[in-house]
Amino acid sequence: MPTPFETYISKVESDYRKGIATEHTYRSALESLMEALEHGIEASNDPKHIECGAPDFVVERGRVPLGYVETKDVGVGLDKIEKTDQMRRYLKALNNLILTDYLEFRWYVNGEKKL
């Protein structure tokens, strides 16, 4: 039986190979991965706007937000994205944030890159 990561990578690869995928195409695979990693975790795609903007996901346990995820299309340079106004707002306002292009994941805590 494949692990959640293997299932995720297989789905992203399959969607990518079709040649018609956009940033939004991969979101269902990411949502499934996040929810499979730990019981009781819910990842909401495209949640309501919050004061700093509209991160692509909010990850919660129950009704308690654990963090946020901002997605970009596969292959988009995350170094460049880190310097955008959008990311500056998110890094200032969100204490637990992941930035990803679905293949690379960058984790920030209180605005500082951790991993």
PDB file of C-alpha atoms in Angstrom:
ATOM      1  CA  MET A   1       0.000   0.000   0.000  1.00  0.00           C
ATOM      2  CA  PRO A   2       1.507   3.386  -0.981  1.00  0.00           C
ATOM      3  CA  THR A   3       2.314   5.967   1.679  1.00  0.00           C
ATOM      4  CA  PRO A   4       0.524   9.339   1.656  1.00  0.00           C
ATOM      5  CA  PHE A   5       3.687  10.892   0.162  1.00  0.00           C
ATOM      6  CA  GLU A   6       3.887   8.308  -2.609  1.00  0.00           C
ATOM      7  CA  THR A   7       0.222   8.838  -3.437  1.00  0.00           C
ATOM      8  CA  TYR A   8       0.762  12.616  -3.468  1.00  0.00           C
ATOM      9  CA  ILE A   9       3.815  12.505  -5.737  1.00  0.00           C
ATOM     10  CA  SER A  10       2.096  10.065  -8.091  1.00  0.00           C
ATOM     11  CA  LYS A  11      -0.945  12.349  -8.427  1.00  0.00           C
ATOM     12  CA  VAL A  12       1.156  15.504  -8.956  1.00  0.00           C
ATOM     13  CA  GLU A  13       3.282  13.713 -11.542  1.00  0.00           C
ATOM     14  CA  SER A  14       0.209  12.374 -13.351  1.00  0.00           C
ATOM     15  CA  ASP A  15      -1.420  15.814 -13.483  1.00  0.00           C
ATOM     16  CA  TYR A  16       1.830  17.461 -14.598  1.00  0.00           C
ATOM     17  CA  ARG A  17       2.386  14.970 -17.439  1.00  0.00           C
ATOM     18  CA  LYS A  18      -1.002  15.814 -18.931  1.00  0.00           C
ATOM     19  CA  GLY A  19       0.443  19.217 -19.827  1.00  0.00           C
ATOM     20  CA  ILE A  20      -2.701  21.186 -18.980  1.00  0.00           C
ATOM     21  CA  ALA A  21      -2.345  21.564 -15.207  1.00  0.00           C
ATOM     22  CA  THR A  22      -2.404  24.897 -13.384  1.00  0.00           C
ATOM     23  CA  GLU A  23      -1.564  25.829  -9.801  1.00  0.00           C
ATOM     24  CA  HIS A  24      -5.109  24.909  -8.796  1.00  0.00           C
ATOM     25  CA  THR A  25      -4.979  21.431 -10.382  1.00  0.00           C
ATOM     26  CA  TYR A  26      -2.642  20.113  -7.695  1.00  0.00           C
ATOM     27  CA  ARG A  27      -4.580  21.437  -4.719  1.00  0.00           C
ATOM     28  CA  SER A  28      -6.712  18.333  -4.214  1.00  0.00           C
ATOM     29  CA  ALA A  29      -3.580  16.177  -3.983  1.00  0.00           C
ATOM     30  CA  LEU A  30      -2.030  18.543  -1.439  1.00  0.00           C
ATOM     31  CA  GLU A  31      -5.240  18.669   0.601  1.00  0.00           C
ATOM     32  CA  SER A  32      -5.368  14.864   0.698  1.00  0.00           C
ATOM     33  CA  LEU A  33      -1.712  14.671   1.742  1.00  0.00           C
ATOM     34  CA  MET A  34      -2.089  17.141   4.597  1.00  0.00           C
ATOM     35  CA  GLU A  35      -5.193  15.412   5.921  1.00  0.00           C
ATOM     36  CA  ALA A  36      -3.566  11.958   5.659  1.00  0.00           C
ATOM     37  CA  LEU A  37      -0.539  12.923   7.740  1.00  0.00           C
ATOM     38  CA  GLU A  38      -2.373  13.101  11.057  1.00  0.00           C
ATOM     39  CA  HIS A  39      -5.819  12.132  12.278  1.00  0.00           C
ATOM     40  CA  GLY A  40      -8.086  15.118  12.928  1.00  0.00           C
ATOM     41  CA  ILE A  41      -6.314  17.530  10.579  1.00  0.00           C
ATOM     42  CA  GLU A  42      -8.501  19.422   8.113  1.00  0.00           C
ATOM     43  CA  ALA A  43      -7.073  21.418   5.226  1.00  0.00           C
ATOM     44  CA  SER A  44      -9.500  23.924   3.742  1.00  0.00           C
ATOM     45  CA  ASN A  45      -8.762  24.996   0.178  1.00  0.00           C
ATOM     46  CA  ASP A  46      -9.489  28.643  -0.647  1.00  0.00           C
ATOM     47  CA  PRO A  47     -10.755  29.768   2.781  1.00  0.00           C
ATOM     48  CA  LYS A  48     -12.264  33.188   3.457  1.00  0.00           C
ATOM     49  CA  HIS A  49      -9.986  36.223   3.262  1.00  0.00           C
ATOM     50  CA  ILE A  50      -8.254  37.215   6.453  1.00  0.00           C
ATOM     51  CA  GLU A  51      -6.740  40.572   7.327  1.00  0.00           C
ATOM     52  CA  CYS A  52      -3.407  39.940   5.534  1.00  0.00           C
ATOM     53  CA  GLY A  53      -4.913  38.398   2.399  1.00  0.00           C
ATOM     54  CA  ALA A  54      -6.081  34.991   1.246  1.00  0.00           C
ATOM     55  CA  PRO A  55      -3.633  32.120   1.740  1.00  0.00           C
ATOM     56  CA  ASP A  56      -4.614  29.106  -0.359  1.00  0.00           C
ATOM     57  CA  PHE A  57      -5.149  26.755   2.588  1.00  0.00           C
ATOM     58  CA  VAL A  58      -5.824  26.967   6.281  1.00  0.00           C
ATOM     59  CA  VAL A  59      -4.889  23.822   8.194  1.00  0.00           C
ATOM     60  CA  GLU A  60      -6.903  23.201  11.339  1.00  0.00           C
ATOM     61  CA  ARG A  61      -7.455  20.674  14.092  1.00  0.00           C
ATOM     62  CA  GLY A  62     -11.062  21.058  15.062  1.00  0.00           C
ATOM     63  CA  ARG A  63     -11.694  24.770  14.661  1.00  0.00           C
ATOM     64  CA  VAL A  64      -8.172  25.738  15.778  1.00  0.00           C
ATOM     65  CA  PRO A  65      -5.925  27.027  12.962  1.00  0.00           C
ATOM     66  CA  LEU A  66      -2.533  25.328  13.002  1.00  0.00           C
ATOM     67  CA  GLY A  67      -1.093  27.114   9.981  1.00  0.00           C
ATOM     68  CA  TYR A  68      -1.496  28.309   6.427  1.00  0.00           C
ATOM     69  CA  VAL A  69      -0.229  27.199   3.025  1.00  0.00           C
ATOM     70  CA  GLU A  70       0.441  29.391   0.007  1.00  0.00           C
ATOM     71  CA  THR A  71       0.764  27.483  -3.268  1.00  0.00           C
ATOM     72  CA  LYS A  72       2.369  28.411  -6.554  1.00  0.00           C
ATOM     73  CA  ASP A  73       2.488  26.458  -9.799  1.00  0.00           C
ATOM     74  CA  VAL A  74       5.038  23.666 -10.230  1.00  0.00           C
ATOM     75  CA  GLY A  75       8.416  25.099 -11.124  1.00  0.00           C
ATOM     76  CA  VAL A  76       7.702  28.695 -10.100  1.00  0.00           C
ATOM     77  CA  GLY A  77      10.807  30.119  -8.435  1.00  0.00           C
ATOM     78  CA  LEU A  78      10.098  30.361  -4.726  1.00  0.00           C
ATOM     79  CA  ASP A  79      13.074  32.677  -4.167  1.00  0.00           C
ATOM     80  CA  LYS A  80      11.295  35.282  -6.275  1.00  0.00           C
ATOM     81  CA  ILE A  81       7.942  34.652  -4.566  1.00  0.00           C
ATOM     82  CA  GLU A  82       9.503  35.203  -1.134  1.00  0.00           C
ATOM     83  CA  LYS A  83      10.219  38.811  -2.129  1.00  0.00           C
ATOM     84  CA  THR A  84       6.664  39.701  -3.175  1.00  0.00           C
ATOM     85  CA  ASP A  85       4.357  42.043  -1.270  1.00  0.00           C
ATOM     86  CA  GLN A  86       1.977  39.139  -0.760  1.00  0.00           C
ATOM     87  CA  MET A  87       4.604  37.031   1.010  1.00  0.00           C
ATOM     88  CA  ARG A  88       5.832  39.983   3.078  1.00  0.00           C
ATOM     89  CA  ARG A  89       2.272  40.437   4.364  1.00  0.00           C
ATOM     90  CA  TYR A  90       1.888  36.736   5.084  1.00  0.00           C
ATOM     91  CA  LEU A  91       5.250  36.412   6.807  1.00  0.00           C
ATOM     92  CA  LYS A  92       4.463  39.374   9.027  1.00  0.00           C
ATOM     93  CA  ALA A  93       0.946  38.260   9.938  1.00  0.00           C
ATOM     94  CA  LEU A  94       0.990  34.439   9.947  1.00  0.00           C
ATOM     95  CA  ASN A  95       3.000  32.643  12.606  1.00  0.00           C
ATOM     96  CA  ASN A  96       3.037  29.266  10.816  1.00  0.00           C
ATOM     97  CA  LEU A  97       3.198  29.266   7.016  1.00  0.00           C
ATOM     98  CA  ILE A  98       4.268  26.911   4.254  1.00  0.00           C
ATOM     99  CA  LEU A  99       5.115  28.169   0.763  1.00  0.00           C
ATOM    100  CA  THR A 100       5.180  25.498  -1.922  1.00  0.00           C
ATOM    101  CA  ASP A 101       5.305  24.866  -5.642  1.00  0.00           C
ATOM    102  CA  TYR A 102       3.995  21.353  -4.811  1.00  0.00           C
ATOM    103  CA  LEU A 103       7.497  19.876  -5.082  1.00  0.00           C
ATOM    104  CA  GLU A 104       9.503  22.186  -2.832  1.00  0.00           C
ATOM    105  CA  PHE A 105       8.160  23.165   0.573  1.00  0.00           C
ATOM    106  CA  ARG A 106       9.410  26.099   2.647  1.00  0.00           C
ATOM    107  CA  TRP A 107       8.273  26.420   6.263  1.00  0.00           C
ATOM    108  CA  TYR A 108       8.239  29.727   8.126  1.00  0.00           C
ATOM    109  CA  VAL A 109       7.600  30.337  11.807  1.00  0.00           C
ATOM    110  CA  ASN A 110       6.989  33.914  12.923  1.00  0.00           C
ATOM    111  CA  GLY A 111       8.337  35.166   9.589  1.00  0.00           C
ATOM    112  CA  GLU A 112      11.585  33.192   9.768  1.00  0.00           C
ATOM    113  CA  LYS A 113      12.397  30.331   7.394  1.00  0.00           C
ATOM    114  CA  LYS A 114      12.865  27.146   9.432  1.00  0.00           C
ATOM    115  CA  LEU A 115      13.061  24.395   6.823  1.00  0.00           C
TER     116      LEU A 115
END
